[in-house]
């Protein structure tokens, strides 16, 4: 799936390229390979991973593939460019915007419980919060926030990148980030277009908290993480540390420039739109449970998987916190991409019971080739063992 351009990582490319942060590390580490339980076609997948850590410039890469009989984990490159430590097969990493799948799942559970109406105005739950410069919560629905059709400006378009680079551990409150966005006019009238906006998911997190009386992260843990026993998944809040084992996260600071280690950052800047930490195995288990109906009642799962085109040429469509895209072997897959400081990821699953997650420990500033090969690894993994069909 194509990476959304207004990720936190993309917002910082200019600042990083300008050299506003010190502590750069040396890149160019030689690729290494580790694997567990090869399946047919793993050689082709390994070739793509090795390309990610050589020609594409990523330090390390991981691919976790699961289906009903079992699974495969392949790795390439290094988790740490200084020590040369290889990527651990069970690595944890920041999943960025794939967090939206978790946030949307919790909100839709509340819909199923009759506590939230998808077509209710945002004003019902957050009175007076969405106001100013033409933005009005009395005209925006909960559904529109989830599907990026609300027209609200994205706070990532209006952050000062230098501030985050200079002080990555600073606390950035969701309400302050929403106010930063709403100081600017909407992109379009609610319901008249599609434009990816992280602001909407900060507001969804706030609605979850208003309805339940608990932090949205607690609700993700209670409703998703614990029931599925996702032991490698966490909602870190303001903790800058990723539980071990994990690769270090790096940013590209320019062509042929050293990599910058940005592993430690206060993830609250992503909030309900992008702060979750997980692993390949946990992401695959989550997607399997989501599509199997173990997390949502049938009516709410239908709402989540009712999509609209995003306007691109790749056939991508967006539901409620969940994307779908055509597979080269026929059919479609469901999932989400993620791009947070230090990491680029993609997770996807087919209705036939196959899931895959890809991670590279580099972003922002990665090449288009890196994003293309992440997508190629994901789609190749999902197509393995399936006959080609016409679309």
mmCIF file of C-alpha atoms in Angstrom:
data_model
loop_
_atom_site.group_PDB
_atom_site.id
_atom_site.type_symbol
_atom_site.label_atom_id
_atom_site.label_comp_id
_atom_site.label_asym_id
_atom_site.label_seq_id
_atom_site.Cartn_x
_atom_site.Cartn_y
_atom_site.Cartn_z
ATOM 1 C CA UNK A 1 0.000 0.000 0.000
ATOM 2 C CA UNK A 2 1.321 3.404 -0.854
ATOM 3 C CA UNK A 3 2.702 5.335 2.073
ATOM 4 C CA UNK A 4 0.728 8.400 3.129
ATOM 5 C CA UNK A 5 2.909 11.434 2.607
ATOM 6 C CA UNK A 6 1.798 13.415 5.634
ATOM 7 C CA UNK A 7 3.289 11.121 8.217
ATOM 8 C CA UNK A 8 5.264 12.394 11.166
ATOM 9 C CA UNK A 9 8.388 11.152 9.429
ATOM 10 C CA UNK A 10 7.699 13.045 6.223
ATOM 11 C CA UNK A 11 7.038 16.230 8.195
ATOM 12 C CA UNK A 12 10.585 16.134 9.518
ATOM 13 C CA UNK A 13 12.485 15.451 6.298
ATOM 14 C CA UNK A 14 13.310 19.103 5.710
ATOM 15 C CA UNK A 15 14.587 19.667 9.231
ATOM 16 C CA UNK A 16 16.680 16.517 9.202
ATOM 17 C CA UNK A 17 18.150 17.276 5.792
ATOM 18 C CA UNK A 18 19.066 20.733 7.018
ATOM 19 C CA UNK A 19 21.147 19.110 9.756
ATOM 20 C CA UNK A 20 19.240 20.541 12.678
ATOM 21 C CA UNK A 21 20.078 17.561 14.937
ATOM 22 C CA UNK A 22 23.420 16.078 15.842
ATOM 23 C CA UNK A 23 24.498 12.589 16.751
ATOM 24 C CA UNK A 24 24.549 11.092 13.260
ATOM 25 C CA UNK A 25 25.682 7.526 12.916
ATOM 26 C CA UNK A 26 27.466 5.820 10.108
ATOM 27 C CA UNK A 27 25.370 3.823 7.648
ATOM 28 C CA UNK A 28 26.121 1.426 4.866
ATOM 29 C CA UNK A 29 26.244 -1.710 7.006
ATOM 30 C CA UNK A 30 26.534 -4.946 5.072
ATOM 31 C CA UNK A 31 23.377 -7.036 4.886
ATOM 32 C CA UNK A 32 23.022 -10.133 6.991
ATOM 33 C CA UNK A 33 20.261 -12.700 6.805
ATOM 34 C CA UNK A 34 18.323 -14.655 9.424
ATOM 35 C CA UNK A 35 15.215 -16.759 8.993
ATOM 36 C CA UNK A 36 12.880 -19.221 10.658
ATOM 37 C CA UNK A 37 10.854 -21.908 8.921
ATOM 38 C CA UNK A 38 11.283 -21.220 5.207
ATOM 39 C CA UNK A 39 8.212 -21.616 3.004
ATOM 40 C CA UNK A 40 8.033 -21.972 -0.793
ATOM 41 C CA UNK A 41 8.908 -18.645 -2.378
ATOM 42 C CA UNK A 42 11.016 -17.511 0.574
ATOM 43 C CA UNK A 43 14.028 -17.078 -1.690
ATOM 44 C CA UNK A 44 12.210 -14.393 -3.687
ATOM 45 C CA UNK A 45 11.128 -12.684 -0.476
ATOM 46 C CA UNK A 46 14.676 -12.782 0.854
ATOM 47 C CA UNK A 47 15.896 -11.117 -2.327
ATOM 48 C CA UNK A 48 13.483 -8.224 -1.793
ATOM 49 C CA UNK A 49 14.532 -7.854 1.865
ATOM 50 C CA UNK A 50 18.201 -7.857 0.888
ATOM 51 C CA UNK A 51 17.487 -5.155 -1.697
ATOM 52 C CA UNK A 52 15.870 -3.067 1.044
ATOM 53 C CA UNK A 53 19.100 -3.201 3.083
ATOM 54 C CA UNK A 54 21.501 -2.629 0.199
ATOM 55 C CA UNK A 55 20.308 -0.739 -2.883
ATOM 56 C CA UNK A 56 17.436 0.963 -1.040
ATOM 57 C CA UNK A 57 19.631 2.108 1.849
ATOM 58 C CA UNK A 58 17.765 0.664 4.840
ATOM 59 C CA UNK A 59 19.862 -0.565 7.789
ATOM 60 C CA UNK A 60 17.678 -3.590 8.543
ATOM 61 C CA UNK A 61 14.470 -5.238 7.390
ATOM 62 C CA UNK A 62 12.043 -7.856 8.672
ATOM 63 C CA UNK A 63 9.176 -9.789 7.093
ATOM 64 C CA UNK A 64 6.762 -11.908 9.134
ATOM 65 C CA UNK A 65 4.349 -14.074 7.108
ATOM 66 C CA UNK A 66 1.563 -16.152 8.677
ATOM 67 C CA UNK A 67 -1.146 -18.464 7.413
ATOM 68 C CA UNK A 68 -3.217 -21.180 9.035
ATOM 69 C CA UNK A 69 -0.554 -23.949 8.803
ATOM 70 C CA UNK A 70 2.278 -21.818 10.188
ATOM 71 C CA UNK A 71 4.585 -18.981 9.284
ATOM 72 C CA UNK A 72 7.964 -17.619 8.279
ATOM 73 C CA UNK A 73 10.147 -14.808 9.594
ATOM 74 C CA UNK A 74 12.881 -13.438 7.355
ATOM 75 C CA UNK A 75 15.343 -10.672 8.226
ATOM 76 C CA UNK A 76 18.131 -8.788 6.503
ATOM 77 C CA UNK A 77 20.666 -6.168 7.520
ATOM 78 C CA UNK A 78 21.335 -4.866 10.987
ATOM 79 C CA UNK A 79 19.385 -3.599 13.973
ATOM 80 C CA UNK A 80 22.265 -1.350 15.041
ATOM 81 C CA UNK A 81 24.687 0.170 12.536
ATOM 82 C CA UNK A 82 27.356 0.755 15.186
ATOM 83 C CA UNK A 83 27.520 -2.741 16.609
ATOM 84 C CA UNK A 84 26.397 -4.659 13.526
ATOM 85 C CA UNK A 85 23.846 -6.525 15.640
ATOM 86 C CA UNK A 86 21.437 -8.385 13.317
ATOM 87 C CA UNK A 87 17.697 -7.806 13.267
ATOM 88 C CA UNK A 88 15.992 -10.076 15.799
ATOM 89 C CA UNK A 89 13.161 -12.175 14.299
ATOM 90 C CA UNK A 90 10.789 -11.148 17.098
ATOM 91 C CA UNK A 91 11.658 -7.451 17.015
ATOM 92 C CA UNK A 92 9.309 -4.791 18.314
ATOM 93 C CA UNK A 93 9.029 -1.492 16.460
ATOM 94 C CA UNK A 94 6.906 1.617 16.088
ATOM 95 C CA UNK A 95 4.023 0.930 13.679
ATOM 96 C CA UNK A 96 3.069 4.564 13.050
ATOM 97 C CA UNK A 97 -0.227 5.028 11.231
ATOM 98 C CA UNK A 98 -1.107 1.334 11.497
ATOM 99 C CA UNK A 99 -2.162 2.448 15.005
ATOM 100 C CA UNK A 100 -5.332 3.713 13.312
ATOM 101 C CA UNK A 101 -6.561 0.132 12.896
ATOM 102 C CA UNK A 102 -6.428 -0.348 16.680
ATOM 103 C CA UNK A 103 -8.052 3.010 17.423
ATOM 104 C CA UNK A 104 -10.827 2.443 14.887
ATOM 105 C CA UNK A 105 -11.485 -1.055 16.250
ATOM 106 C CA UNK A 106 -12.072 0.297 19.756
ATOM 107 C CA UNK A 107 -14.352 3.046 18.465
ATOM 108 C CA UNK A 108 -16.379 0.531 16.441
ATOM 109 C CA UNK A 109 -16.719 -1.708 19.491
ATOM 110 C CA UNK A 110 -18.294 1.273 21.235
ATOM 111 C CA UNK A 111 -20.624 1.654 18.242
ATOM 112 C CA UNK A 112 -21.614 -2.001 18.628
ATOM 113 C CA UNK A 113 -22.348 -1.362 22.315
ATOM 114 C CA UNK A 114 -24.662 1.532 21.418
ATOM 115 C CA UNK A 115 -22.415 4.100 23.077
ATOM 116 C CA UNK A 116 -21.358 5.910 19.894
ATOM 117 C CA UNK A 117 -23.317 6.628 16.695
ATOM 118 C CA UNK A 118 -21.133 6.711 13.583
ATOM 119 C CA UNK A 119 -23.298 9.422 12.043
ATOM 120 C CA UNK A 120 -23.474 11.560 15.168
ATOM 121 C CA UNK A 121 -21.836 14.965 15.026
ATOM 122 C CA UNK A 122 -18.477 15.251 16.725
ATOM 123 C CA UNK A 123 -19.974 18.069 18.779
ATOM 124 C CA UNK A 124 -22.084 15.529 20.708
ATOM 125 C CA UNK A 125 -18.988 14.039 22.329
ATOM 126 C CA UNK A 126 -16.521 16.925 22.151
ATOM 127 C CA UNK A 127 -18.561 20.112 22.551
ATOM 128 C CA UNK A 128 -16.710 23.189 21.433
ATOM 129 C CA UNK A 129 -13.474 21.332 20.598
ATOM 130 C CA UNK A 130 -13.676 21.494 16.792
ATOM 131 C CA UNK A 131 -14.038 25.205 16.152
ATOM 132 C CA UNK A 132 -12.365 28.040 14.299
ATOM 133 C CA UNK A 133 -11.255 29.079 10.821
ATOM 134 C CA UNK A 134 -14.216 27.337 9.228
ATOM 135 C CA UNK A 135 -13.813 24.061 11.157
ATOM 136 C CA UNK A 136 -16.990 23.105 12.992
ATOM 137 C CA UNK A 137 -17.695 19.920 14.941
ATOM 138 C CA UNK A 138 -21.430 20.539 14.506
ATOM 139 C CA UNK A 139 -20.998 19.680 10.816
ATOM 140 C CA UNK A 140 -18.496 16.797 11.048
ATOM 141 C CA UNK A 141 -19.511 13.208 11.852
ATOM 142 C CA UNK A 142 -17.614 10.468 13.670
ATOM 143 C CA UNK A 143 -17.671 8.382 10.489
ATOM 144 C CA UNK A 144 -16.016 11.204 8.554
ATOM 145 C CA UNK A 145 -13.174 11.375 11.081
ATOM 146 C CA UNK A 146 -12.565 7.630 10.712
ATOM 147 C CA UNK A 147 -12.658 7.703 6.904
ATOM 148 C CA UNK A 148 -10.668 10.915 6.330
ATOM 149 C CA UNK A 149 -13.643 12.639 4.712
ATOM 150 C CA UNK A 150 -14.087 15.352 7.369
ATOM 151 C CA UNK A 151 -11.866 17.853 5.565
ATOM 152 C CA UNK A 152 -10.045 18.811 8.765
ATOM 153 C CA UNK A 153 -6.478 20.080 8.321
ATOM 154 C CA UNK A 154 -3.733 17.634 9.305
ATOM 155 C CA UNK A 155 -1.705 18.806 12.291
ATOM 156 C CA UNK A 156 1.412 17.333 10.694
ATOM 157 C CA UNK A 157 1.161 19.957 7.955
ATOM 158 C CA UNK A 158 1.557 22.674 10.562
ATOM 159 C CA UNK A 159 4.117 21.401 13.050
ATOM 160 C CA UNK A 160 7.449 23.139 13.331
ATOM 161 C CA UNK A 161 9.787 20.226 12.512
ATOM 162 C CA UNK A 162 12.773 21.908 14.094
ATOM 163 C CA UNK A 163 11.074 21.851 17.502
ATOM 164 C CA UNK A 164 10.626 18.087 17.459
ATOM 165 C CA UNK A 165 14.145 17.455 16.220
ATOM 166 C CA UNK A 166 15.647 19.730 18.842
ATOM 167 C CA UNK A 167 13.591 18.248 21.687
ATOM 168 C CA UNK A 168 12.325 14.768 20.745
ATOM 169 C CA UNK A 169 11.385 13.938 24.360
ATOM 170 C CA UNK A 170 9.096 16.952 24.849
ATOM 171 C CA UNK A 171 5.461 16.327 25.785
ATOM 172 C CA UNK A 172 2.985 17.183 23.027
ATOM 173 C CA UNK A 173 -0.628 16.986 24.158
ATOM 174 C CA UNK A 174 -3.327 15.782 21.754
ATOM 175 C CA UNK A 175 -5.488 18.842 22.387
ATOM 176 C CA UNK A 176 -2.588 21.151 21.617
ATOM 177 C CA UNK A 177 -1.923 19.285 18.361
ATOM 178 C CA UNK A 178 -5.609 19.519 17.420
ATOM 179 C CA UNK A 179 -5.556 23.260 18.137
ATOM 180 C CA UNK A 180 -2.481 23.583 15.913
ATOM 181 C CA UNK A 181 -4.452 22.001 13.071
ATOM 182 C CA UNK A 182 -7.657 23.953 13.637
ATOM 183 C CA UNK A 183 -5.824 27.253 13.430
ATOM 184 C CA UNK A 184 -6.050 26.658 9.664
ATOM 185 C CA UNK A 185 -9.062 26.385 7.337
ATOM 186 C CA UNK A 186 -10.508 23.012 6.336
ATOM 187 C CA UNK A 187 -9.283 21.281 3.196
ATOM 188 C CA UNK A 188 -12.866 20.869 1.933
ATOM 189 C CA UNK A 189 -16.434 20.860 3.186
ATOM 190 C CA UNK A 190 -17.167 17.804 5.363
ATOM 191 C CA UNK A 191 -18.152 14.776 3.307
ATOM 192 C CA UNK A 192 -17.229 16.248 -0.081
ATOM 193 C CA UNK A 193 -13.776 14.739 -0.573
ATOM 194 C CA UNK A 194 -11.052 12.483 0.804
ATOM 195 C CA UNK A 195 -7.825 13.713 2.377
ATOM 196 C CA UNK A 196 -5.678 11.805 4.869
ATOM 197 C CA UNK A 197 -5.717 13.639 8.209
ATOM 198 C CA UNK A 198 -4.096 12.482 11.437
ATOM 199 C CA UNK A 199 -6.082 15.164 13.264
ATOM 200 C CA UNK A 200 -9.234 13.091 12.886
ATOM 201 C CA UNK A 201 -7.694 10.180 14.763
ATOM 202 C CA UNK A 202 -6.530 12.367 17.636
ATOM 203 C CA UNK A 203 -10.185 13.380 17.922
ATOM 204 C CA UNK A 204 -11.299 9.730 17.769
ATOM 205 C CA UNK A 205 -8.954 9.028 20.691
ATOM 206 C CA UNK A 206 -10.544 11.923 22.581
ATOM 207 C CA UNK A 207 -14.051 10.564 21.851
ATOM 208 C CA UNK A 208 -13.039 7.140 23.201
ATOM 209 C CA UNK A 209 -11.844 8.822 26.381
ATOM 210 C CA UNK A 210 -15.008 10.910 26.720
ATOM 211 C CA UNK A 211 -17.302 7.905 26.268
ATOM 212 C CA UNK A 212 -15.407 5.402 28.442
ATOM 213 C CA UNK A 213 -13.832 7.694 31.017
ATOM 214 C CA UNK A 214 -10.481 5.982 30.404
ATOM 215 C CA UNK A 215 -7.391 6.859 28.352
ATOM 216 C CA UNK A 216 -7.756 5.486 24.813
ATOM 217 C CA UNK A 217 -4.544 3.496 25.323
ATOM 218 C CA UNK A 218 -6.119 1.681 28.270
ATOM 219 C CA UNK A 219 -9.113 0.807 26.105
ATOM 220 C CA UNK A 220 -6.842 -0.578 23.348
ATOM 221 C CA UNK A 221 -5.092 -2.720 25.932
ATOM 222 C CA UNK A 222 -8.342 -3.922 27.527
ATOM 223 C CA UNK A 223 -10.318 -4.537 24.341
ATOM 224 C CA UNK A 224 -7.657 -5.693 21.857
ATOM 225 C CA UNK A 225 -4.205 -6.376 23.291
ATOM 226 C CA UNK A 226 -5.174 -8.539 26.264
ATOM 227 C CA UNK A 227 -7.971 -10.596 24.656
ATOM 228 C CA UNK A 228 -5.681 -11.492 21.736
ATOM 229 C CA UNK A 229 -2.645 -11.973 23.999
ATOM 230 C CA UNK A 230 -0.560 -9.575 21.933
ATOM 231 C CA UNK A 231 2.403 -9.705 24.299
ATOM 232 C CA UNK A 232 4.644 -7.636 22.020
ATOM 233 C CA UNK A 233 2.155 -4.789 21.527
ATOM 234 C CA UNK A 234 2.023 -1.687 23.713
ATOM 235 C CA UNK A 235 0.624 1.828 23.789
ATOM 236 C CA UNK A 236 3.621 3.645 25.231
ATOM 237 C CA UNK A 237 2.048 6.990 26.086
ATOM 238 C CA UNK A 238 4.996 9.268 26.764
ATOM 239 C CA UNK A 239 7.646 6.580 27.239
ATOM 240 C CA UNK A 240 10.429 7.071 24.674
ATOM 241 C CA UNK A 241 11.696 3.495 25.011
ATOM 242 C CA UNK A 242 10.778 0.508 22.846
ATOM 243 C CA UNK A 243 10.669 -2.817 24.736
ATOM 244 C CA UNK A 244 13.413 -5.260 23.834
ATOM 245 C CA UNK A 245 14.301 -6.838 21.514
ATOM 246 C CA UNK A 246 14.101 -3.954 19.065
ATOM 247 C CA UNK A 247 16.170 -2.453 16.281
ATOM 248 C CA UNK A 248 17.344 1.090 16.571
ATOM 249 C CA UNK A 249 15.394 3.558 14.458
ATOM 250 C CA UNK A 250 17.174 5.797 11.966
ATOM 251 C CA UNK A 251 16.433 8.751 9.710
ATOM 252 C CA UNK A 252 18.046 9.479 6.372
ATOM 253 C CA UNK A 253 19.472 12.991 6.513
ATOM 254 C CA UNK A 254 20.283 13.332 2.823
ATOM 255 C CA UNK A 255 21.711 11.460 -0.110
ATOM 256 C CA UNK A 256 24.999 9.774 0.873
ATOM 257 C CA UNK A 257 24.709 11.381 4.329
ATOM 258 C CA UNK A 258 25.086 9.465 7.611
ATOM 259 C CA UNK A 259 22.061 7.952 9.285
ATOM 260 C CA UNK A 260 20.662 9.732 12.340
ATOM 261 C CA UNK A 261 19.689 7.585 15.334
ATOM 262 C CA UNK A 262 16.214 8.724 16.449
ATOM 263 C CA UNK A 263 15.171 5.662 18.427
ATOM 264 C CA UNK A 264 14.178 7.584 21.561
ATOM 265 C CA UNK A 265 11.309 10.000 21.017
ATOM 266 C CA UNK A 266 8.176 10.849 22.977
ATOM 267 C CA UNK A 267 5.575 8.950 20.900
ATOM 268 C CA UNK A 268 2.673 11.029 22.217
ATOM 269 C CA UNK A 269 3.205 13.249 19.174
ATOM 270 C CA UNK A 270 1.572 10.398 17.245
ATOM 271 C CA UNK A 271 -1.119 9.710 19.835
ATOM 272 C CA UNK A 272 -4.179 7.750 18.738
ATOM 273 C CA UNK A 273 -3.057 8.309 15.148
ATOM 274 C CA UNK A 274 0.361 6.694 15.412
ATOM 275 C CA UNK A 275 1.988 5.783 18.735
ATOM 276 C CA UNK A 276 1.563 1.987 19.066
ATOM 277 C CA UNK A 277 4.586 -0.349 19.288
ATOM 278 C CA UNK A 278 4.149 -3.911 18.037
ATOM 279 C CA UNK A 279 5.854 -6.800 16.227
ATOM 280 C CA UNK A 280 5.340 -8.635 12.955
ATOM 281 C CA UNK A 281 3.764 -11.610 14.683
ATOM 282 C CA UNK A 282 1.383 -9.498 16.767
ATOM 283 C CA UNK A 283 0.319 -7.386 13.788
ATOM 284 C CA UNK A 284 -0.497 -10.527 11.839
ATOM 285 C CA UNK A 285 -2.484 -12.005 14.733
ATOM 286 C CA UNK A 286 -4.391 -8.748 15.117
ATOM 287 C CA UNK A 287 -5.325 -8.621 11.420
ATOM 288 C CA UNK A 288 -6.377 -12.277 11.422
ATOM 289 C CA UNK A 289 -8.654 -11.688 14.419
ATOM 290 C CA UNK A 290 -10.059 -8.484 12.956
ATOM 291 C CA UNK A 291 -11.008 -10.014 9.594
ATOM 292 C CA UNK A 292 -12.277 -13.225 11.233
ATOM 293 C CA UNK A 293 -14.803 -11.229 13.231
ATOM 294 C CA UNK A 294 -13.281 -11.890 16.627
ATOM 295 C CA UNK A 295 -12.995 -8.200 17.491
ATOM 296 C CA UNK A 296 -16.100 -6.653 15.954
ATOM 297 C CA UNK A 297 -19.736 -7.685 15.514
ATOM 298 C CA UNK A 298 -20.717 -8.362 11.858
ATOM 299 C CA UNK A 299 -22.467 -5.015 11.413
ATOM 300 C CA UNK A 300 -19.483 -3.008 12.628
ATOM 301 C CA UNK A 301 -17.015 -5.083 10.595
ATOM 302 C CA UNK A 302 -19.122 -4.337 7.512
ATOM 303 C CA UNK A 303 -18.931 -0.631 8.342
ATOM 304 C CA UNK A 304 -15.158 -0.861 8.740
ATOM 305 C CA UNK A 305 -14.705 -2.621 5.401
ATOM 306 C CA UNK A 306 -17.064 -0.370 3.439
ATOM 307 C CA UNK A 307 -14.570 1.701 1.488
ATOM 308 C CA UNK A 308 -14.357 4.713 -0.737
ATOM 309 C CA UNK A 309 -11.657 5.455 -3.342
ATOM 310 C CA UNK A 310 -8.801 7.671 -2.227
ATOM 311 C CA UNK A 311 -8.290 9.227 -5.645
ATOM 312 C CA UNK A 312 -5.024 7.477 -6.463
ATOM 313 C CA UNK A 313 -4.210 5.347 -9.493
ATOM 314 C CA UNK A 314 -3.274 2.227 -7.500
ATOM 315 C CA UNK A 315 -6.827 1.120 -6.704
ATOM 316 C CA UNK A 316 -6.434 1.865 -2.999
ATOM 317 C CA UNK A 317 -9.648 2.410 -1.051
ATOM 318 C CA UNK A 318 -10.176 3.437 2.558
ATOM 319 C CA UNK A 319 -12.757 2.130 5.006
ATOM 320 C CA UNK A 320 -12.912 3.081 8.681
ATOM 321 C CA UNK A 321 -9.284 2.878 9.789
ATOM 322 C CA UNK A 322 -8.596 0.080 7.310
ATOM 323 C CA UNK A 323 -7.319 0.207 3.742
ATOM 324 C CA UNK A 324 -7.788 -2.200 0.871
ATOM 325 C CA UNK A 325 -5.730 -2.564 -2.282
ATOM 326 C CA UNK A 326 -5.637 -4.926 -5.273
ATOM 327 C CA UNK A 327 -3.161 -7.806 -5.178
ATOM 328 C CA UNK A 328 -1.070 -8.486 -8.301
ATOM 329 C CA UNK A 329 -2.255 -12.126 -8.180
ATOM 330 C CA UNK A 330 -5.923 -11.103 -8.039
ATOM 331 C CA UNK A 331 -8.311 -10.133 -5.299
ATOM 332 C CA UNK A 332 -7.656 -7.530 -2.621
ATOM 333 C CA UNK A 333 -5.981 -7.317 0.736
ATOM 334 C CA UNK A 334 -6.697 -5.337 3.882
ATOM 335 C CA UNK A 335 -4.311 -3.523 6.197
ATOM 336 C CA UNK A 336 -2.446 -0.277 6.717
ATOM 337 C CA UNK A 337 0.946 1.314 6.227
ATOM 338 C CA UNK A 338 2.882 3.053 8.987
ATOM 339 C CA UNK A 339 5.626 5.665 9.007
ATOM 340 C CA UNK A 340 6.956 6.995 12.293
ATOM 341 C CA UNK A 341 10.331 8.464 13.174
ATOM 342 C CA UNK A 342 12.869 5.680 12.675
ATOM 343 C CA UNK A 343 10.583 3.109 11.034
ATOM 344 C CA UNK A 344 8.535 2.379 7.942
ATOM 345 C CA UNK A 345 6.088 -0.526 8.051
ATOM 346 C CA UNK A 346 3.240 -2.162 6.151
ATOM 347 C CA UNK A 347 0.803 -4.862 7.263
ATOM 348 C CA UNK A 348 -1.782 -6.674 5.194
ATOM 349 C CA UNK A 349 -4.086 -9.685 5.220
ATOM 350 C CA UNK A 350 -6.257 -11.582 2.780
ATOM 351 C CA UNK A 351 -9.725 -12.914 3.427
ATOM 352 C CA UNK A 352 -8.256 -16.368 2.789
ATOM 353 C CA UNK A 353 -6.298 -16.292 6.049
ATOM 354 C CA UNK A 354 -2.802 -15.111 5.098
ATOM 355 C CA UNK A 355 -1.135 -12.147 6.825
ATOM 356 C CA UNK A 356 2.189 -10.355 6.378
ATOM 357 C CA UNK A 357 4.041 -7.473 8.016
ATOM 358 C CA UNK A 358 7.174 -5.730 6.733
ATOM 359 C CA UNK A 359 9.435 -3.372 8.711
ATOM 360 C CA UNK A 360 12.478 -1.302 7.790
ATOM 361 C CA UNK A 361 14.220 0.575 10.620
ATOM 362 C CA UNK A 362 14.640 3.798 8.652
ATOM 363 C CA UNK A 363 12.416 6.820 8.100
ATOM 364 C CA UNK A 364 11.952 9.601 7.246
ATOM 365 C CA UNK A 365 13.906 10.475 4.139
ATOM 366 C CA UNK A 366 13.957 6.978 2.681
ATOM 367 C CA UNK A 367 13.915 6.572 -1.068
ATOM 368 C CA UNK A 368 10.810 5.846 -3.110
ATOM 369 C CA UNK A 369 12.492 2.522 -3.835
ATOM 370 C CA UNK A 370 12.303 1.636 -0.134
ATOM 371 C CA UNK A 371 8.543 2.203 -0.060
ATOM 372 C CA UNK A 372 8.109 0.346 -3.346
ATOM 373 C CA UNK A 373 10.051 -2.661 -2.092
ATOM 374 C CA UNK A 374 8.182 -2.725 1.221
ATOM 375 C CA UNK A 375 5.001 -2.951 -0.817
ATOM 376 C CA UNK A 376 6.564 -5.572 -3.111
ATOM 377 C CA UNK A 377 7.582 -7.728 -0.147
ATOM 378 C CA UNK A 378 4.112 -7.467 1.386
ATOM 379 C CA UNK A 379 2.234 -8.283 -1.805
ATOM 380 C CA UNK A 380 4.604 -11.085 -2.814
ATOM 381 C CA UNK A 381 4.177 -12.676 0.610
ATOM 382 C CA UNK A 382 0.389 -12.428 0.442
ATOM 383 C CA UNK A 383 0.305 -13.889 -3.072
ATOM 384 C CA UNK A 384 2.434 -16.937 -2.258
ATOM 385 C CA UNK A 385 0.559 -20.186 -2.735
ATOM 386 C CA UNK A 386 -2.423 -18.483 -4.422
ATOM 387 C CA UNK A 387 -3.370 -19.126 -8.039
ATOM 388 C CA UNK A 388 -3.431 -16.027 -10.210
ATOM 389 C CA UNK A 389 -6.968 -14.868 -10.907
ATOM 390 C CA UNK A 390 -8.419 -12.210 -13.149
ATOM 391 C CA UNK A 391 -9.610 -9.020 -11.528
#
